[in-house]
XYZ file of C-alpha atoms in Angstrom:
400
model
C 0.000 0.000 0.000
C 1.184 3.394 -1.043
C -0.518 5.915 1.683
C -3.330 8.202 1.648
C -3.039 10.494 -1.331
C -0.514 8.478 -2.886
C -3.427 5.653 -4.175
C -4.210 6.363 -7.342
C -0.730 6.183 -9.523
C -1.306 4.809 -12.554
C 0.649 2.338 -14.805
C 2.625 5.109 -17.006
C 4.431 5.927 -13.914
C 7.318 3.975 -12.843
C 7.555 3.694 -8.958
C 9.650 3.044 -6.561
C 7.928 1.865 -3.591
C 9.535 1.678 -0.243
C 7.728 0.626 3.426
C 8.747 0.561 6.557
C 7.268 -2.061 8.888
C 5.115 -0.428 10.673
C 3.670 3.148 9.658
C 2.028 4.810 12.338
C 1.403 8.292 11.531
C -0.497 9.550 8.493
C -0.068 12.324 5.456
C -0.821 13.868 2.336
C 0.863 15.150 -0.281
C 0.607 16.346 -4.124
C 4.192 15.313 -5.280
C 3.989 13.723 -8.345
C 5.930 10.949 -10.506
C 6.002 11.059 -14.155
C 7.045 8.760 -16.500
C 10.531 7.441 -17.790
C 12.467 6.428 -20.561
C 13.282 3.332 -18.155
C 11.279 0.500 -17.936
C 12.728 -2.363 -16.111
C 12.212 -2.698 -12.528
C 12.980 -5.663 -10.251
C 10.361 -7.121 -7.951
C 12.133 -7.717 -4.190
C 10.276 -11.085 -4.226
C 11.340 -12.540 -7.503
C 14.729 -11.985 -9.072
C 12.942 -11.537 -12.865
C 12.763 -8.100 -13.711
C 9.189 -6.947 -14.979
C 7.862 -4.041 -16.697
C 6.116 -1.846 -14.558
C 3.163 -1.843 -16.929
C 1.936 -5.521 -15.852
C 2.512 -4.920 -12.099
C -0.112 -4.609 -9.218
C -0.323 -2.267 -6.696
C 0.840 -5.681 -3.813
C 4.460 -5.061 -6.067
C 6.890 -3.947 -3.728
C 9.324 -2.630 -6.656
C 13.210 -1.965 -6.458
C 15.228 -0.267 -8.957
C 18.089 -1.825 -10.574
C 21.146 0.440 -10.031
C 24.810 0.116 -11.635
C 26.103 2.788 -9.708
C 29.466 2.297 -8.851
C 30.566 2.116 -4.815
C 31.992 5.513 -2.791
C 33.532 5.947 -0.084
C 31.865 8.089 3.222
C 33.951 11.776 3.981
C 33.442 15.292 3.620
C 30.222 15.211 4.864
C 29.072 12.897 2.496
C 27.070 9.583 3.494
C 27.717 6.494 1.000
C 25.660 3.670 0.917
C 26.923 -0.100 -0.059
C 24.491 0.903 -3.435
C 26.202 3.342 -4.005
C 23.800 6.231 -2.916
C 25.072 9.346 -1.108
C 23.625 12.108 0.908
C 24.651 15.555 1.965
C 23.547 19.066 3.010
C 24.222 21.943 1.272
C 23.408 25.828 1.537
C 23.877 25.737 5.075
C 25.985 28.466 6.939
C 27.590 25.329 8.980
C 27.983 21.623 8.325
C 25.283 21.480 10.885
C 22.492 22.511 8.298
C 21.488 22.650 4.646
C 18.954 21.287 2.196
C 19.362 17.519 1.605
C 20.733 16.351 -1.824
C 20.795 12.701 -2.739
C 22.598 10.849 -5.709
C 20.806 8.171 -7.119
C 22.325 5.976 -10.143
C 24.289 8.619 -10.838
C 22.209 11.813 -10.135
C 22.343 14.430 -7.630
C 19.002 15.873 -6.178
C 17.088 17.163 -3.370
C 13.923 15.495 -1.813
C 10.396 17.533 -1.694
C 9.019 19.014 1.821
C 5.537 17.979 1.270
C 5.447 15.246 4.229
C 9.480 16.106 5.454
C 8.927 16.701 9.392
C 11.207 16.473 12.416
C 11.146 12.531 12.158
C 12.376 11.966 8.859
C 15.227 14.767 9.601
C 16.514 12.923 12.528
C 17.409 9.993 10.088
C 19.117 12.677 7.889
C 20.966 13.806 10.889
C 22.224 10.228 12.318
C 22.488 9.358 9.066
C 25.192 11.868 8.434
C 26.753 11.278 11.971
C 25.811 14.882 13.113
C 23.585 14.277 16.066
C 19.797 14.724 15.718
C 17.489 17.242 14.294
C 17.054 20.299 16.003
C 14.554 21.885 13.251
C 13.233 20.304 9.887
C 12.674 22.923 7.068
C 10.084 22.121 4.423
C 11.003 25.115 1.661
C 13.827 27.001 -0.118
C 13.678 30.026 2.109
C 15.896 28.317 4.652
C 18.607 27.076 2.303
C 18.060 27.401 -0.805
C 17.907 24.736 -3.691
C 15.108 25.792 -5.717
C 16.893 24.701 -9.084
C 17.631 21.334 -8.097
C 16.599 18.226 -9.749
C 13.634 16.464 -7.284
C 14.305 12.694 -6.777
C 12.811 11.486 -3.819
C 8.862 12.800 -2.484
C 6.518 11.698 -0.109
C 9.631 10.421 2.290
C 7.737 9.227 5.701
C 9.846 7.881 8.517
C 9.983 6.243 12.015
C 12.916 7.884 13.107
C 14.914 4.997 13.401
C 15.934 3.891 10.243
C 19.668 3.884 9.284
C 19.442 5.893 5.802
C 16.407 7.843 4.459
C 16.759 5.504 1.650
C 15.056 2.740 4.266
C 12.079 5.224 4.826
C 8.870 5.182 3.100
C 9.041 6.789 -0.263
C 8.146 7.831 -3.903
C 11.073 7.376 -6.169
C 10.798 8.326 -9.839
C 13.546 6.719 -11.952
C 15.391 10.309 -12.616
C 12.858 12.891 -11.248
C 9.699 13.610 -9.058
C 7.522 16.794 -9.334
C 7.428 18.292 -5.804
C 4.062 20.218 -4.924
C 5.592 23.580 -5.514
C 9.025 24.664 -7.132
C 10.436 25.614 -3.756
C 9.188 22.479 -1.537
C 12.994 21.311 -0.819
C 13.104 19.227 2.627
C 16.119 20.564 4.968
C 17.603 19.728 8.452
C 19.436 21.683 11.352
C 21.176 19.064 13.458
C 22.294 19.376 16.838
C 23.785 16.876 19.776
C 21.917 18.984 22.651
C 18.375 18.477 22.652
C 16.335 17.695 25.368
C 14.646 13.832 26.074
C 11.390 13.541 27.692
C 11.158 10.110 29.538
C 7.677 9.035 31.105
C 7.201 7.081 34.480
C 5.656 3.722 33.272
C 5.803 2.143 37.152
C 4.836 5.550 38.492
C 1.810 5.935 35.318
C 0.850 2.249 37.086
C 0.753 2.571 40.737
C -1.127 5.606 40.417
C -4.177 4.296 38.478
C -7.519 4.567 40.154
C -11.106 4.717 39.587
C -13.433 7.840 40.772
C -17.091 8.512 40.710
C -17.525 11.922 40.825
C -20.826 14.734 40.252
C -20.915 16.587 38.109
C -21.235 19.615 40.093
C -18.233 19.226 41.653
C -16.116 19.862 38.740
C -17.819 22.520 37.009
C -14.452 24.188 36.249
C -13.776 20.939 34.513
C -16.674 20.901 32.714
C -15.606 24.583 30.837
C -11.979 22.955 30.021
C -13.806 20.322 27.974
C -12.096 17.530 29.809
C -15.361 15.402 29.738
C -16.724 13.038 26.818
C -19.602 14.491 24.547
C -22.303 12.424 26.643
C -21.442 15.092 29.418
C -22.017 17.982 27.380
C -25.555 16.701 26.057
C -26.652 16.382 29.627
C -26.524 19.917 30.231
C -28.912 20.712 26.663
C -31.384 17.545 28.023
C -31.583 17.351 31.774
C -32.159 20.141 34.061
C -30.613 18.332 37.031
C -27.262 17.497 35.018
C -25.398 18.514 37.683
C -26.258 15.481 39.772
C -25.377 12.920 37.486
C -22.119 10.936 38.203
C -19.282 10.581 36.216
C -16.647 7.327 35.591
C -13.382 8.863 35.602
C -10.200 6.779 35.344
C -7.566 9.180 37.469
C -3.722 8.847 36.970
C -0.276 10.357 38.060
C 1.654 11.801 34.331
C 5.483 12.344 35.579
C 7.634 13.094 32.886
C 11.569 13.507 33.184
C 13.878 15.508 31.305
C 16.590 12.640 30.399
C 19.096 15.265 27.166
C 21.855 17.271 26.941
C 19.492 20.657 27.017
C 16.458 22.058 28.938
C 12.573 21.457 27.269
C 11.211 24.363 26.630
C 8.095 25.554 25.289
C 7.706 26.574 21.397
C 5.403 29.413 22.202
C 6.978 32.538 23.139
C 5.872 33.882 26.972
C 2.861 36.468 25.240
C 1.104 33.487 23.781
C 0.506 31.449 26.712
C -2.821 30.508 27.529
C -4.340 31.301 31.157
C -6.508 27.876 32.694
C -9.052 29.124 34.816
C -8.915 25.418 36.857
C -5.543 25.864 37.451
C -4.866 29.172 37.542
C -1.526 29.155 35.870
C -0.466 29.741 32.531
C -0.090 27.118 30.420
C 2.819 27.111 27.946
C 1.981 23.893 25.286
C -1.073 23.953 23.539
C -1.703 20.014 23.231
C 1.506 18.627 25.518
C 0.071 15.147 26.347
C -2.473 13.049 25.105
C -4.551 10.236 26.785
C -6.589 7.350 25.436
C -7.971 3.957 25.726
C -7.844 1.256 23.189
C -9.215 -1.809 22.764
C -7.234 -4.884 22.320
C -7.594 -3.823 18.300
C -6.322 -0.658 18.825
C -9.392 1.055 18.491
C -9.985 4.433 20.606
C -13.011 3.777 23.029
C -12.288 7.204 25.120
C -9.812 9.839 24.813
C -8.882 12.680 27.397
C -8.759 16.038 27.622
C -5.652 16.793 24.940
C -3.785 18.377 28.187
C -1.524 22.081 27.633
C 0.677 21.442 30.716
C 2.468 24.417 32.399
C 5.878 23.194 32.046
C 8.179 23.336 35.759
C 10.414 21.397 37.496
C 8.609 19.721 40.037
C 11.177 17.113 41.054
C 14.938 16.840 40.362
C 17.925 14.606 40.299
C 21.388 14.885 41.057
C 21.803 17.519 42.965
C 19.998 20.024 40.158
C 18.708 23.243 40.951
C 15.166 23.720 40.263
C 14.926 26.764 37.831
C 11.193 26.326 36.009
C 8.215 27.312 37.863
C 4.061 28.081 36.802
C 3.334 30.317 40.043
C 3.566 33.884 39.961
C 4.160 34.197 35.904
C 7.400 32.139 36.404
C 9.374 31.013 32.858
C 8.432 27.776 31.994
C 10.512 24.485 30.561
C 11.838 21.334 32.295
C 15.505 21.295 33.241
C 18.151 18.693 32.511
C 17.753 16.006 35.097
C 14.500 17.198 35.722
C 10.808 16.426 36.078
C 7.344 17.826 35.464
C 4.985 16.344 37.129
C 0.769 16.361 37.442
C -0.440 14.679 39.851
C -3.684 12.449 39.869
C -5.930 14.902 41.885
C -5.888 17.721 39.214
C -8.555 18.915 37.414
C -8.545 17.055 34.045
C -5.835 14.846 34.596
C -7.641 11.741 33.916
C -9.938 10.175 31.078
C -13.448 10.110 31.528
C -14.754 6.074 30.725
C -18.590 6.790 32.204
C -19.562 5.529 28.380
C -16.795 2.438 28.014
C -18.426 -1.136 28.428
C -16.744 -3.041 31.417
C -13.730 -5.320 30.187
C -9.937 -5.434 29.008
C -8.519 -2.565 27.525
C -5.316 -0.465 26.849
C -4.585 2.854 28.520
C -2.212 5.042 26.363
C -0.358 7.855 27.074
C 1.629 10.315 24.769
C 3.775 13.466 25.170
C 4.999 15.659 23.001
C 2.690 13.616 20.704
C 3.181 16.098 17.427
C 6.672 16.320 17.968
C 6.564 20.249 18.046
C 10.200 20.252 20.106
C 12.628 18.246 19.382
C 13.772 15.347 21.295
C 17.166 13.015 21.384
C 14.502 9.925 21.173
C 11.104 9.772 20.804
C 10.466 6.387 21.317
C 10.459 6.829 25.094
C 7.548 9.616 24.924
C 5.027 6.882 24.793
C 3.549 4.597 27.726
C 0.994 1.815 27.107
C -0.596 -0.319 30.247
C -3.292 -3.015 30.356
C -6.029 -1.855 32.188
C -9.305 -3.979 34.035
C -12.488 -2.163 34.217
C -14.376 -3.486 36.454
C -17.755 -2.059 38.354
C -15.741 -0.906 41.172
C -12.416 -0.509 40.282
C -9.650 0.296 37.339
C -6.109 -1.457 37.414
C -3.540 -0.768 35.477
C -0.430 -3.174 35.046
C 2.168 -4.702 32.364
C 3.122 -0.685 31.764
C 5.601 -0.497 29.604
C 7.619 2.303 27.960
C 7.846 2.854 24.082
C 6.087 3.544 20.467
C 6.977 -0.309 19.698
């Protein structure tokens, strides 16, 4: 399978398919891929090459290359096939739009789908650290004359070369979106890490029947399912009704080489009645639960944290704060932490059937600020709902 947008290529256009084994995020783009002069293209289950024009859209296709071997220096990343990858137009080595050679051919890669993810792989790739800041058009760089080889590139994050991520690879040129849709990278070795507290996530679990008119400020921050809201439109004593909600502890520690701190700039914070701090991330955590399919039976409010150092290690100096209009960010050895007895920190299951289920939560989960690994930004527990009670256990750390 291609990807959403990507569907509907059509026999005339030779493809280069590539997956990686498990997708989990989503995209669009309008890059293009027009035809060739070539025609032959290899099938990675059969050595017998085919022409593109009798293959199906199951074809995982791989083009045959004769490009001779090269050596990794300068800057320049060599694969055993031959392919290379560098940055160029950068004011340091640290930076630049991405060019790739393929049999033969220098180019640079469209910014359609290009995101912090796929520029980490550019950055490890290239042995300079991890990406700092992903740039999607010319104005950062430059390279709006360059030949377009790869589009639609969609990563994990972990692969070795962005030759291993999903991609779109005519067999001498793609058609980005616009002329000046060139992907770029800043790299960087200090970034921060955000680590979440799986064994803390799962002591802390705990079911609580509450009224509704007890948490009126609650109510206002949406942090309720829609069957909440429709109470107040269809039942004059709304306010008595009693609400499932599945209460947990969210500590998250600051594990890089450099503080977290928020994208917004101090002016653009937003002020939470219910907690009467500023808040400093729009959307910093999210909370669901799943069913053993994966499918989301409740979600929680999509939490804006006020970023501070509630807790540190090592001797470290707390410096982050919410009260009095304090900055905002989690230090280096650091960690922020929201307790289970705050307002909206929990997910609201009055509507989920009693059974087996996953509880899932996610920080950072649009990977607005860059992170050393986001892999550890993710904890997943098995969860028993019963009549009377909620226990979490098996909690385990990771997007795997």
């Amino acid at each position: 399978m291609i990807g959403s947008g990507l569907e509907d290529d059509t026999d005339s256009a030779f493809i280069q398919v590539y997956e990686p084994t498990d997708i989990t995020r989503s995209f669009q783009t309008n890059d293009t891929v027009a035809p060739t002069e070539m025609s032959t293209l290899v099938n990675t289950q059969s050595s017998t090459p085919k022409n593109v024009g009798n293959r199906t859209k199951s074809d995982e296709l791989i083009l045959m290359t004769s490009s001779p071997p090269c050596a990794s220096s300068g800057g320049v990343f060599c694969t055993d096939d031959g392919q290379e990858v560098r940055l160029a137009g950068g004011s340091s080595p640290q930076e630049g739009y991405i060019q790739v050679k393929v049999a033969g051919q220098w180019g640079v890669v469209c910014g359609a789908t290009w995101a912090i993810l796929e520029a980490n792989v550019i950055c490890k790739q290239l042995n300079l650290g991890y990406a700092l800041r992903a740039t999607k058009t010319t104005s950062d760089f430059g390279g709006y004359n360059q030949t377009k080889l790869l589009a639609g590139v969609y990563c994990r994050g972990d692969e070795t070369t962005i030759m291993d991520c999903f991609h779109l690879q005519k067999l001498r040129e793609v058609t980005c979106e616009s002329p000046d849709s060139v992907a770029g990278v800043v790299c960087s070795t200090e970034l921060p890490d955000l680590v979440l507290n799986a064994s803390g996530l799962q002591d802390s679990v705990y079911l609580h029947q509450v009224p509704l008119q007890y948490v009126q400020c609650a109510m206002e921050e949406m942090c309720f399912q829609e069957s909440a809201y429709q109470l107040q439109y269809t039942d004059p004593h709304w306010q008595n009704a009693t609400r499932k909600l599945l209460r947990f502890t969210t500590s998250v520690l600051n594990n890089g080489t450099a503080d977290f701190r928020p994208a917004k700039v101090k002016g653009d914070w937003d002020w939470h009645v219910c907690h009467q701090h500023y808040h400093s991330m729009e959307v910093f955590a999210l909370y669901d639960i799943l069913d053993i399919h994966g499918n989301r039976m409740a979600e929680g409010h999509k939490a804006s944290f006020c970023l501070e150092d509630s807790e540190c290690d090592n001797g470290t100096t707390p410096k982050y704060n919410c009260e009095d209009d304090g900055d905002q960010g989690i230090s280096i050895n650091c960690s922020d932490v929201y307790m289970h007895n705050i307002d909206c920190q929990w997910i609201d299951i009055t509507d989920v059937p009693l059974g087996d289920y996953i509880l899932k939560v996610l920080v950072n989960p649009t990977y607005l600020i860059s992170e050393l690994d986001f892999d550890n930004n993710m904890v997943t527990c098995n969860l028993r709902y019963s009549e009377v009670s909620a226990v979490a256990s098996q909690c385990r750390l990771g997007r795997k």
